[in-house]
Amino acid sequence: MNDRAVSDLGERVSAARPNVTTLTVYRLPPRLRALVKVSAVALESYADVQVEHIADAATIVSALDAIARSRPRPAHEALDARFGLVFLDAAGERVLSVYKGAFALDGQIDEVLCEYEETALHAWLTQRYGV
Amino acid sequence: MPDVSHPYDPLPDAPKDWTLKDALAATKSADGHFHCGQLEFESEKDYKSFTAAQIDLGGSKEQLDTLHYIETTGKPPRMEAMNPPPAGTTVDQLLDLGNQKPDKAGMYHLGSLQVSEKDYAKFAEVQKLACQNPEGLAALYHLEHSADTPPPTFRVTPDNERHDNYDPAKNRINFNPNSAVRDNSNGALLPPVVAVIHEEAHWGSRGAVLDTMSGIPAKPYGEMADRAVIEGAEGREMQRRGLTPRHAHEAQMIPVKGLESTTPSLTMQQDGKEREITPPFQQSGRVIGVKDGIATIAVRGDGTQPEHRMSFKVDQLATAMGQNVEQAEGLLKGAMSHKDTVTFQTTNDGRVVYQNPDQQQRIHDHPVGNIPFPDPMTPPPSAAQQVQAKTPAVEVGGR
């Protein structure tokens, strides 16, 4: 995925939407103190990560809508991941992975770091998880 | 909460007429950042998160004193050592299991501190090293004399969870004995034992000051709470060991062997056997596979040895190269798609220099614009690869 794909997140979400059947949310517990910034790759291996598997279509659609409304631009600062939203297809393959960091702006889409200009995703996470 | 530890310097009183409203009042600069005194928030959302969290805390005197200190100095309160244990306390006493058998859950109880039977040996080994520092001894003593609910737990993480942290919800310290930390901003290397001092300091510093600091950004230290520990207990331990303290929370976990080691370990699979790579080591070959965290290199026979394959764990290789895993994977996949011949060479201190002369040649031939790809189906290089392509060789991690 390249920088252009980051700015076309809406298109990526549209392309992924018909294939998504489940959403796995990874969340580090609030106030967990990590020795170093947590990368998206490391997030899923954390011992104390909270995992939620969501199959409810309405919830998945609301997450996709929030992501589609989040306008990201490429960034180069390492993410301090707190949330990972991994969308899977019926075969359990990843269709889209979106990560959010400790602060409102930072994030990652698949393997590309980004900074969210509009953070509907942040609002969705706040509403759902009270962060 | 440990009532015997006082980890922060007493803070000066905030002015009497200074309220939470004053503390949260901000100005907005031309770049869109929000400023509360010397505190800076890069976005309105970060600022709003901060205000919401502070309002939730209720505006106690400790909170206001902490905010006033942070907003006037731009830094967290200085973290002090926990109160020392009673005179004569030794680490051997604190680690003594007596005739204890593990409970039904497989846990030993050292006073209030719980450690599993499986983790006890490594826990004891690292505590003996950590307790050479009086701060480490004080921390262990307080962990064992805590009134916390739930009681504190010390867990040794396996290598597939290569990280250290403190989770206040579970009151659990997670420690990986085979991971050191490299701060790429200043080259600082923290041996695994320092992580124990760091995480125990997080445990011992809970309270209103820490709650107030949580969520307040302190680049490049992460949050104010992280900066307090990095500059406090961790910094003092690094100084005690004669090591350069780190200055950033953005750092890399690197695999090492030994609780006091900072030398990256690198293993490879050859002929179905795993072996440690020790300098001097140099191999050239083509990357023929990068999958499931394993990179496979085909090495051409040269008369002294037949053609063979070597496999590396990408995370180990990335560490030794001074890259993060994604960057290293990008380099290796790029080399694979171009069928480049790459060279890995270890330095005497265990770092790996990665060279890709074929890629250099392409950059030389096409100094501007996109680098042509042999296969139109091959995806373009990532930004990380493009940045990396400008560097002739990777050599990071010097002392």
Coordinates of C-alpha atoms in Angstrom, one line a residue:
Chain A
M1 CA 0.0 0.0 0.0
N2 CA 1.4 3.4 -0.8
D3 CA 0.8 7.0 0.2
R4 CA -1.9 7.5 -2.4
A5 CA -3.9 4.6 -0.9
V6 CA -3.8 6.3 2.5
S7 CA -5.6 9.4 1.0
D8 CA -8.1 7.1 -0.7
L9 CA -9.2 5.4 2.5
G10 CA -12.9 5.9 1.5
E11 CA -12.3 3.9 -1.7
R12 CA -10.5 1.2 0.3
V13 CA -13.4 1.0 2.7
S14 CA -15.8 0.8 -0.2
A15 CA -13.8 -2.0 -1.8
A16 CA -13.5 -3.9 1.4
R17 CA -17.1 -3.4 2.6
P18 CA -18.8 -6.3 0.5
N19 CA -16.2 -8.8 1.7
V20 CA -16.1 -8.0 5.4
T21 CA -18.0 -10.5 7.7
T22 CA -16.3 -9.9 11.1
L23 CA -14.4 -7.3 12.9
T24 CA -11.8 -8.0 15.6
V25 CA -11.0 -5.1 17.9
Y26 CA -7.8 -5.2 19.8
R27 CA -7.5 -2.8 22.7
L28 CA -4.8 -2.2 25.2
P29 CA -6.3 -1.6 28.6
P30 CA -6.5 2.0 29.6
R31 CA -3.4 3.3 31.3
L32 CA -1.4 0.3 30.5
R33 CA 2.2 1.4 30.7
A34 CA 4.4 0.0 28.0
L35 CA 8.2 0.2 28.1
V36 CA 8.3 1.5 24.5
K37 CA 5.8 2.8 22.0
V38 CA 3.5 0.0 20.9
S39 CA 3.6 -0.7 17.2
A40 CA 0.6 -2.1 15.4
V41 CA 2.4 -5.4 14.9
A42 CA 3.2 -5.6 18.6
L43 CA -0.3 -4.7 19.7
E44 CA -1.9 -8.0 18.8
S45 CA 0.8 -10.0 20.7
Y46 CA 0.3 -8.1 24.0
A47 CA -0.5 -10.3 26.9
D48 CA -3.1 -8.0 28.4
V49 CA -4.6 -6.9 25.1
Q50 CA -8.4 -7.0 25.2
V51 CA -9.9 -8.7 22.1
E52 CA -13.5 -8.3 21.0
H53 CA -14.9 -10.3 18.0
I54 CA -17.8 -8.5 16.4
A55 CA -20.1 -10.2 13.9
D56 CA -23.0 -7.8 14.3
A57 CA -23.5 -6.2 10.9
A58 CA -24.7 -2.9 12.1
T59 CA -21.7 -2.4 14.3
I60 CA -19.3 -3.4 11.6
V61 CA -21.1 -1.0 9.2
S62 CA -20.8 1.8 11.7
A63 CA -17.1 1.2 12.1
L64 CA -16.6 1.2 8.4
D65 CA -18.6 4.4 8.0
A66 CA -16.5 6.0 10.7
I67 CA -13.3 5.0 9.0
A68 CA -14.5 6.2 5.6
R69 CA -15.3 9.6 7.2
S70 CA -11.8 9.8 8.7
R71 CA -9.5 11.6 6.3
P72 CA -5.9 10.5 6.8
R73 CA -2.7 11.8 5.4
P74 CA 0.7 10.0 5.5
A75 CA 2.8 10.4 8.5
H76 CA 6.2 9.2 9.5
E77 CA 6.1 9.2 13.3
A78 CA 5.9 5.8 14.9
L79 CA 2.5 4.8 16.2
D80 CA 1.7 4.3 19.9
A81 CA -1.0 1.8 19.2
R82 CA -4.0 1.5 21.5
F83 CA -6.6 0.2 19.2
G84 CA -6.6 -2.2 16.2
L85 CA -9.6 -2.7 14.1
V86 CA -9.1 -5.8 11.9
F87 CA -11.8 -6.5 9.3
L88 CA -11.9 -10.1 8.2
D89 CA -13.7 -11.9 5.3
A90 CA -15.6 -15.1 5.5
A91 CA -12.4 -17.1 5.1
G92 CA -10.9 -15.3 8.1
E93 CA -8.4 -13.3 5.9
R94 CA -7.6 -9.7 6.7
V95 CA -9.4 -7.3 4.4
L96 CA -8.5 -4.0 6.1
S97 CA -6.6 -3.2 9.3
V98 CA -6.9 0.2 10.8
Y99 CA -5.1 1.2 14.0
K100 CA -5.4 4.2 16.4
G101 CA -2.8 5.5 18.7
A102 CA -2.9 7.0 22.1
F103 CA -3.8 10.5 20.8
A104 CA -6.5 11.7 18.5
L105 CA -4.5 12.1 15.4
D106 CA -2.1 9.2 15.2
G107 CA -2.9 6.0 13.4
Q108 CA -2.0 3.4 10.8
I109 CA -3.8 1.8 7.9
D110 CA -2.5 -1.6 7.1
E111 CA 1.2 -1.0 7.3
V112 CA 1.2 2.7 6.5
L113 CA 1.5 5.2 9.2
C114 CA -1.0 8.1 9.0
E115 CA -2.2 11.1 10.7
Y116 CA -6.0 11.5 10.7
E117 CA -7.2 15.0 9.7
E118 CA -10.8 14.1 10.5
T119 CA -11.2 11.6 13.2
A120 CA -14.7 10.1 12.9
L121 CA -12.9 6.9 13.9
H122 CA -11.7 8.5 17.1
A123 CA -15.3 9.5 17.9
W124 CA -16.6 6.0 17.1
L125 CA -14.0 4.5 19.5
T126 CA -14.8 7.1 22.1
Q127 CA -18.5 6.4 21.9
R128 CA -18.0 2.7 22.1
Y129 CA -15.2 2.4 24.6
G130 CA -15.3 5.6 26.4
V131 CA -11.8 6.7 25.8
Chain B
M1 CA -2.0 1.7 46.6
P2 CA 1.3 1.4 48.4
D3 CA 1.1 3.7 51.4
V4 CA 4.8 3.4 52.1
S5 CA 6.2 4.9 48.9
H6 CA 6.5 8.5 48.1
P7 CA 7.8 8.6 44.6
Y8 CA 7.5 12.2 43.7
D9 CA 9.2 15.3 45.1
P10 CA 6.8 17.4 47.2
L11 CA 5.3 19.8 44.7
P12 CA 5.0 23.5 45.4
D13 CA 1.5 24.7 46.1
A14 CA -0.4 26.1 43.2
P15 CA -1.6 29.7 43.8
K16 CA -4.7 29.7 46.0
D17 CA -7.0 31.4 43.5
W18 CA -5.8 29.0 40.7
T19 CA -8.7 26.7 39.8
L20 CA -9.2 23.8 37.5
K21 CA -10.8 26.3 35.0
D22 CA -7.5 28.2 35.0
A23 CA -5.6 25.0 34.6
L24 CA -7.6 24.0 31.5
A25 CA -7.7 27.5 29.8
A26 CA -5.8 27.3 26.6
T27 CA -4.6 29.5 23.8
K28 CA -4.5 28.4 20.2
S29 CA -1.4 29.1 18.1
A30 CA -1.3 29.7 14.4
D31 CA -0.3 26.1 13.7
G32 CA -3.6 25.0 15.3
H33 CA -1.9 23.7 18.5
F34 CA -3.4 24.3 21.9
H35 CA -1.3 25.6 24.8
C36 CA -1.9 25.4 28.5
G37 CA 1.1 27.3 29.7
Q38 CA 4.0 25.1 28.6
L39 CA 1.8 22.2 27.8
E40 CA 1.2 21.7 24.1
F41 CA -1.6 19.7 22.3
E42 CA -1.3 19.1 18.6
S43 CA -5.0 18.9 18.0
E44 CA -8.2 20.2 19.5
K45 CA -9.2 16.6 20.1
D46 CA -6.1 15.9 22.1
Y47 CA -6.8 19.1 24.1
K48 CA -10.4 18.1 24.6
S49 CA -9.4 14.6 25.8
F50 CA -7.1 16.2 28.3
T51 CA -9.8 18.6 29.6
A52 CA -12.3 15.7 29.9
A53 CA -9.9 13.5 31.8
Q54 CA -8.9 16.3 34.2
I55 CA -12.6 17.3 34.9
D56 CA -13.2 13.6 35.7
L57 CA -10.5 13.7 38.3
G58 CA -12.4 16.3 40.2
G59 CA -9.8 19.1 40.8
S60 CA -8.1 17.9 44.0
K61 CA -5.3 19.9 45.5
E62 CA -2.7 17.3 44.4
Q63 CA -4.2 17.4 40.9
L64 CA -4.0 21.2 40.8
D65 CA -0.5 21.3 42.2
T66 CA 0.6 18.8 39.6
L67 CA -1.0 20.6 36.7
H68 CA 0.4 23.9 37.9
Y69 CA 3.9 22.4 38.0
I70 CA 3.6 20.8 34.6
E71 CA 2.1 23.9 33.0
T72 CA 4.8 26.2 34.4
T73 CA 7.8 24.0 33.8
G74 CA 6.8 21.9 30.8
K75 CA 8.0 18.7 32.5
P76 CA 6.6 16.1 35.0
P77 CA 7.4 16.2 38.7
R78 CA 10.7 14.6 39.5
M79 CA 10.3 10.9 40.5
E80 CA 12.1 9.9 43.6
A81 CA 12.9 6.4 44.9
M82 CA 10.3 4.6 47.0
N83 CA 11.0 4.6 50.7
P84 CA 13.7 2.2 51.7
P85 CA 12.8 -1.1 53.3
P86 CA 13.7 -1.7 57.0
A87 CA 17.4 -1.8 57.6
G88 CA 19.0 -5.2 57.1
T89 CA 16.4 -6.3 54.5
T90 CA 18.1 -8.4 51.9
V91 CA 17.0 -9.7 48.5
D92 CA 17.5 -13.3 49.6
Q93 CA 15.0 -12.7 52.4
L94 CA 12.6 -11.2 50.0
L95 CA 13.0 -14.1 47.5
D96 CA 12.8 -16.9 50.2
L97 CA 9.9 -19.2 49.5
G98 CA 10.5 -21.2 52.7
N99 CA 8.5 -24.4 52.5
Q100 CA 5.9 -22.9 50.3
K101 CA 4.2 -25.0 47.6
P102 CA 2.5 -23.2 44.7
D103 CA -1.3 -22.7 45.2
K104 CA -3.9 -24.3 43.1
A105 CA -3.4 -21.7 40.4
G106 CA 0.3 -22.5 40.4
M107 CA 1.3 -19.3 42.1
Y108 CA 3.8 -18.6 44.8
H109 CA 3.0 -15.8 47.3
L110 CA 5.9 -13.6 48.4
G111 CA 3.8 -11.6 50.9
S112 CA 1.4 -9.8 48.7
L113 CA 3.3 -10.4 45.5
Q114 CA 2.3 -13.3 43.3
V115 CA 4.7 -15.1 40.9
S116 CA 3.9 -18.3 39.1
E117 CA 5.9 -21.5 39.8
K118 CA 6.9 -21.5 36.1
D119 CA 8.2 -17.9 36.3
Y120 CA 9.9 -18.0 39.7
A121 CA 13.4 -18.9 38.7
K122 CA 13.7 -16.1 36.1
F123 CA 11.9 -13.7 38.5
A124 CA 14.4 -14.5 41.2
E125 CA 17.4 -14.2 38.8
V126 CA 16.4 -10.7 37.6
Q127 CA 15.4 -9.5 41.1
K128 CA 18.9 -10.3 42.4
L129 CA 20.3 -8.0 39.7
A130 CA 17.6 -5.3 40.1
C131 CA 18.1 -5.3 43.9
Q132 CA 21.8 -4.3 43.5
N133 CA 20.2 -0.9 43.1
P134 CA 18.6 0.1 46.4
E135 CA 15.6 1.4 44.4
G136 CA 15.1 -2.1 43.1
L137 CA 15.2 -3.5 46.6
A138 CA 12.7 -0.9 47.9
A139 CA 10.4 -1.7 45.0
L140 CA 10.5 -5.5 45.7
Y141 CA 9.9 -4.9 49.4
H142 CA 6.9 -2.7 48.7
L143 CA 5.4 -5.1 46.2
E144 CA 5.6 -7.8 48.9
H145 CA 4.0 -5.5 51.5
S146 CA 1.2 -4.1 49.5
A147 CA -2.5 -3.8 50.4
D148 CA -3.5 -3.7 46.8
T149 CA -6.6 -5.3 45.4
P150 CA -6.0 -7.3 43.3
P151 CA -2.5 -8.1 44.7
P152 CA 0.4 -7.3 42.4
T153 CA 1.6 -10.1 40.1
F154 CA 5.0 -10.4 38.3
R155 CA 4.8 -12.3 35.0
V156 CA 7.6 -13.4 32.7
T157 CA 6.4 -13.1 29.2
P158 CA 7.4 -15.7 26.5
D159 CA 9.3 -14.5 23.4
N160 CA 6.2 -14.3 21.2
E161 CA 5.1 -11.5 23.6
R162 CA 8.4 -9.6 23.3
H163 CA 7.4 -6.6 25.5
D164 CA 7.4 -5.3 29.0
N165 CA 4.6 -3.3 30.6
Y166 CA 2.6 -2.6 33.7
D167 CA -1.1 -3.1 33.5
P168 CA -2.8 -1.3 36.4
A169 CA -6.2 -3.0 35.8
K170 CA -4.7 -6.4 36.5
N171 CA -2.0 -4.9 38.8
R172 CA 0.5 -7.0 36.8
I173 CA 4.1 -6.4 35.7
N174 CA 4.9 -8.2 32.5
F175 CA 8.6 -8.7 31.9
N176 CA 10.5 -10.2 29.0
P177 CA 13.9 -11.5 30.0
N178 CA 15.2 -11.8 26.4
S179 CA 14.5 -8.2 25.3
A180 CA 16.6 -5.2 25.6
V181 CA 15.6 -1.7 24.3
R182 CA 17.4 0.4 21.8
D183 CA 16.6 4.1 21.6
N184 CA 17.4 4.9 18.0
S185 CA 17.3 8.6 18.7
N186 CA 20.5 8.5 20.8
G187 CA 21.7 4.9 20.6
A188 CA 21.0 4.2 24.2
L189 CA 20.7 0.5 25.0
L190 CA 18.8 -0.8 28.0
P191 CA 19.5 -4.3 29.2
P192 CA 16.4 -6.4 30.2
V193 CA 17.0 -5.9 33.9
V194 CA 16.3 -2.1 33.6
A195 CA 12.8 -2.9 32.4
V196 CA 12.1 -4.4 35.8
I197 CA 13.2 -1.1 37.5
H198 CA 11.0 0.8 35.0
E199 CA 7.8 -1.2 35.3
E200 CA 8.1 -1.4 39.1
A201 CA 8.5 2.4 39.2
H202 CA 5.2 2.6 37.3
W203 CA 3.6 0.4 39.9
G204 CA 5.0 2.4 42.8
S205 CA 4.1 5.8 41.5
R206 CA 0.3 5.4 41.3
G207 CA -1.8 8.0 42.8
A208 CA -3.2 11.5 42.1
V209 CA 0.1 12.8 40.5
L210 CA 0.2 9.9 38.1
D211 CA -3.5 10.1 37.3
T212 CA -3.1 13.7 36.5
M213 CA -0.2 13.1 34.2
S214 CA -1.8 10.2 32.3
G215 CA -2.8 11.1 28.8
I216 CA -0.7 14.3 28.7
P217 CA 1.6 14.1 25.7
A218 CA 5.3 14.6 26.3
K219 CA 7.0 14.1 23.0
P220 CA 9.4 12.3 22.5
Y221 CA 8.8 10.6 25.8
G222 CA 5.3 9.4 25.1
E223 CA 3.2 10.7 28.0
M224 CA 4.3 12.8 31.0
A225 CA 4.0 9.6 33.1
D226 CA 6.4 7.8 30.9
R227 CA 8.8 10.7 30.9
A228 CA 8.7 10.8 34.8
V229 CA 9.9 7.1 34.9
I230 CA 12.4 7.4 32.0
E231 CA 14.1 10.3 33.7
G232 CA 13.5 9.0 37.2
A233 CA 14.0 5.4 38.3
E234 CA 15.1 4.2 34.8
G235 CA 17.5 7.1 34.3
R236 CA 19.1 6.6 37.7
E237 CA 19.6 2.8 37.0
M238 CA 21.2 3.5 33.6
Q239 CA 23.5 6.0 35.3
R240 CA 24.4 3.5 38.0
R241 CA 25.3 1.1 35.3
G242 CA 27.4 3.6 33.4
L243 CA 25.0 3.5 30.5
T244 CA 23.6 6.3 28.4
P245 CA 20.0 7.0 29.4
R246 CA 17.4 7.0 26.7
H247 CA 15.5 10.1 25.7
A248 CA 12.5 8.7 23.8
H249 CA 9.7 6.4 24.4
E250 CA 9.8 5.5 20.7
A251 CA 12.3 2.7 20.9
Q252 CA 12.8 -0.8 19.7
M253 CA 12.7 -4.1 21.6
I254 CA 15.8 -6.1 20.6
P255 CA 16.4 -9.8 21.3
V256 CA 19.3 -10.4 23.6
K257 CA 20.6 -13.3 25.6
G258 CA 21.3 -12.4 29.2
L259 CA 19.5 -10.1 31.7
E260 CA 22.3 -7.5 31.6
S261 CA 23.1 -7.9 28.0
T262 CA 22.6 -5.2 25.3
T263 CA 24.2 -7.2 22.5
P264 CA 21.6 -8.3 19.9
S265 CA 21.4 -12.0 19.4
L266 CA 20.8 -13.3 15.9
T267 CA 20.1 -16.9 15.0
M268 CA 19.6 -18.6 11.7
Q269 CA 18.3 -21.9 10.4
Q270 CA 20.6 -23.8 8.2
D271 CA 20.1 -27.4 7.2
G272 CA 17.1 -27.6 9.6
K273 CA 19.2 -26.6 12.6
E274 CA 19.1 -23.3 14.5
R275 CA 22.4 -21.8 15.3
E276 CA 23.5 -18.5 16.9
I277 CA 25.4 -16.2 14.5
T278 CA 28.5 -14.9 16.0
P279 CA 30.8 -12.4 14.3
P280 CA 32.6 -12.4 12.0
F281 CA 29.8 -13.5 9.6
Q282 CA 29.2 -12.6 6.0
Q283 CA 26.8 -14.2 3.5
S284 CA 25.5 -13.1 0.1
G285 CA 22.5 -14.5 -1.6
R286 CA 19.1 -13.9 -3.1
V287 CA 16.0 -13.4 -0.9
I288 CA 13.7 -16.2 -2.1
G289 CA 11.0 -15.9 0.6
V290 CA 9.6 -13.5 3.2
K291 CA 6.6 -15.2 4.9
D292 CA 5.3 -15.7 8.4
G293 CA 8.1 -13.7 9.9
I294 CA 10.8 -15.8 8.3
A295 CA 13.1 -14.6 5.5
T296 CA 14.8 -17.3 3.4
I297 CA 18.0 -16.6 1.5
A298 CA 19.5 -18.8 -1.2
V299 CA 23.3 -18.7 -1.1
R300 CA 25.1 -19.8 -4.2
G301 CA 27.8 -22.4 -3.9
D302 CA 31.3 -20.9 -4.2
G303 CA 33.6 -23.9 -4.3
T304 CA 34.1 -23.8 -0.5
Q305 CA 30.5 -24.5 0.3
P306 CA 27.6 -25.9 -1.8
E307 CA 24.5 -24.0 -2.6
H308 CA 22.3 -23.8 0.4
R309 CA 19.4 -21.9 2.1
M310 CA 19.4 -19.9 5.3
S311 CA 16.4 -18.7 7.2
F312 CA 16.3 -15.7 9.5
K313 CA 13.6 -14.5 11.8
V314 CA 12.7 -11.1 10.4
D315 CA 12.3 -9.5 13.8
Q316 CA 15.7 -10.5 14.9
L317 CA 17.2 -9.5 11.6
A318 CA 15.4 -6.2 11.7
T319 CA 16.8 -5.5 15.2
A320 CA 20.3 -6.3 14.2
M321 CA 19.9 -4.1 11.1
G322 CA 18.6 -1.2 13.3
Q323 CA 15.2 -1.2 11.5
N324 CA 11.7 -1.9 12.6
V325 CA 10.2 -5.1 11.4
E326 CA 8.0 -3.4 8.7
Q327 CA 11.0 -1.6 7.3
A328 CA 13.2 -4.7 7.2
E329 CA 10.4 -6.7 5.7
G330 CA 9.9 -4.0 3.0
L331 CA 13.6 -4.1 2.2
L332 CA 13.7 -7.9 1.9
K333 CA 10.5 -8.1 -0.1
G334 CA 11.8 -5.4 -2.5
A335 CA 15.1 -7.3 -2.9
M336 CA 13.1 -10.5 -3.6
S337 CA 10.9 -8.9 -6.2
H338 CA 14.0 -7.5 -8.0
K339 CA 15.9 -10.8 -7.6
D340 CA 18.7 -8.7 -6.1
T341 CA 21.8 -10.3 -4.5
V342 CA 22.1 -8.9 -1.0
T343 CA 24.8 -9.2 1.6
F344 CA 24.6 -9.5 5.4
Q345 CA 27.7 -8.8 7.4
T346 CA 28.0 -8.7 11.1
T347 CA 30.1 -6.2 12.9
N348 CA 32.1 -7.2 16.0
D349 CA 29.4 -5.9 18.4
G350 CA 26.7 -8.0 16.8
R351 CA 25.0 -5.5 14.5
V352 CA 24.2 -6.5 10.9
V353 CA 25.1 -4.3 7.9
Y354 CA 22.8 -5.0 5.0
Q355 CA 23.9 -4.1 1.6
N356 CA 22.0 -4.3 -1.7
P357 CA 24.4 -3.2 -4.5
D358 CA 21.8 -4.1 -7.2
Q359 CA 19.4 -1.6 -5.7
Q360 CA 22.2 1.0 -5.5
Q361 CA 22.9 0.5 -9.2
R362 CA 19.2 1.0 -10.0
I363 CA 19.2 4.3 -8.1
H364 CA 22.4 5.3 -9.9
D365 CA 20.8 4.5 -13.2
H366 CA 17.5 6.2 -12.4
P367 CA 18.3 9.0 -9.9
V368 CA 15.0 10.8 -10.4
G369 CA 11.5 9.4 -10.5
N370 CA 10.3 5.9 -10.0
I371 CA 12.6 2.9 -10.1
P372 CA 11.4 0.6 -12.9
F373 CA 10.2 -2.8 -11.8
P374 CA 10.8 -6.1 -13.7
D375 CA 7.2 -7.3 -13.1
P376 CA 4.3 -4.9 -13.8
M377 CA 2.3 -6.8 -11.2
T378 CA 4.9 -6.0 -8.5
P379 CA 3.6 -3.3 -6.1
P380 CA 5.6 -0.1 -5.9
P381 CA 8.0 0.3 -3.0
S382 CA 6.6 1.7 0.3
A383 CA 7.7 5.1 1.5
A384 CA 10.0 3.3 4.0
Q385 CA 11.7 1.5 1.2
Q386 CA 12.1 4.6 -0.8
V387 CA 13.7 6.4 2.1
Q388 CA 15.9 3.4 2.8
A389 CA 16.9 3.2 -0.9
K390 CA 18.8 6.5 -0.5
T391 CA 21.1 4.9 2.1
P392 CA 23.9 2.8 0.8
A393 CA 24.1 0.5 3.9
V394 CA 22.3 0.1 7.1
E395 CA 24.5 0.4 10.1
V396 CA 22.7 1.5 13.3
G397 CA 23.0 0.8 16.9
G398 CA 26.5 1.8 17.8
R399 CA 27.4 2.4 21.3

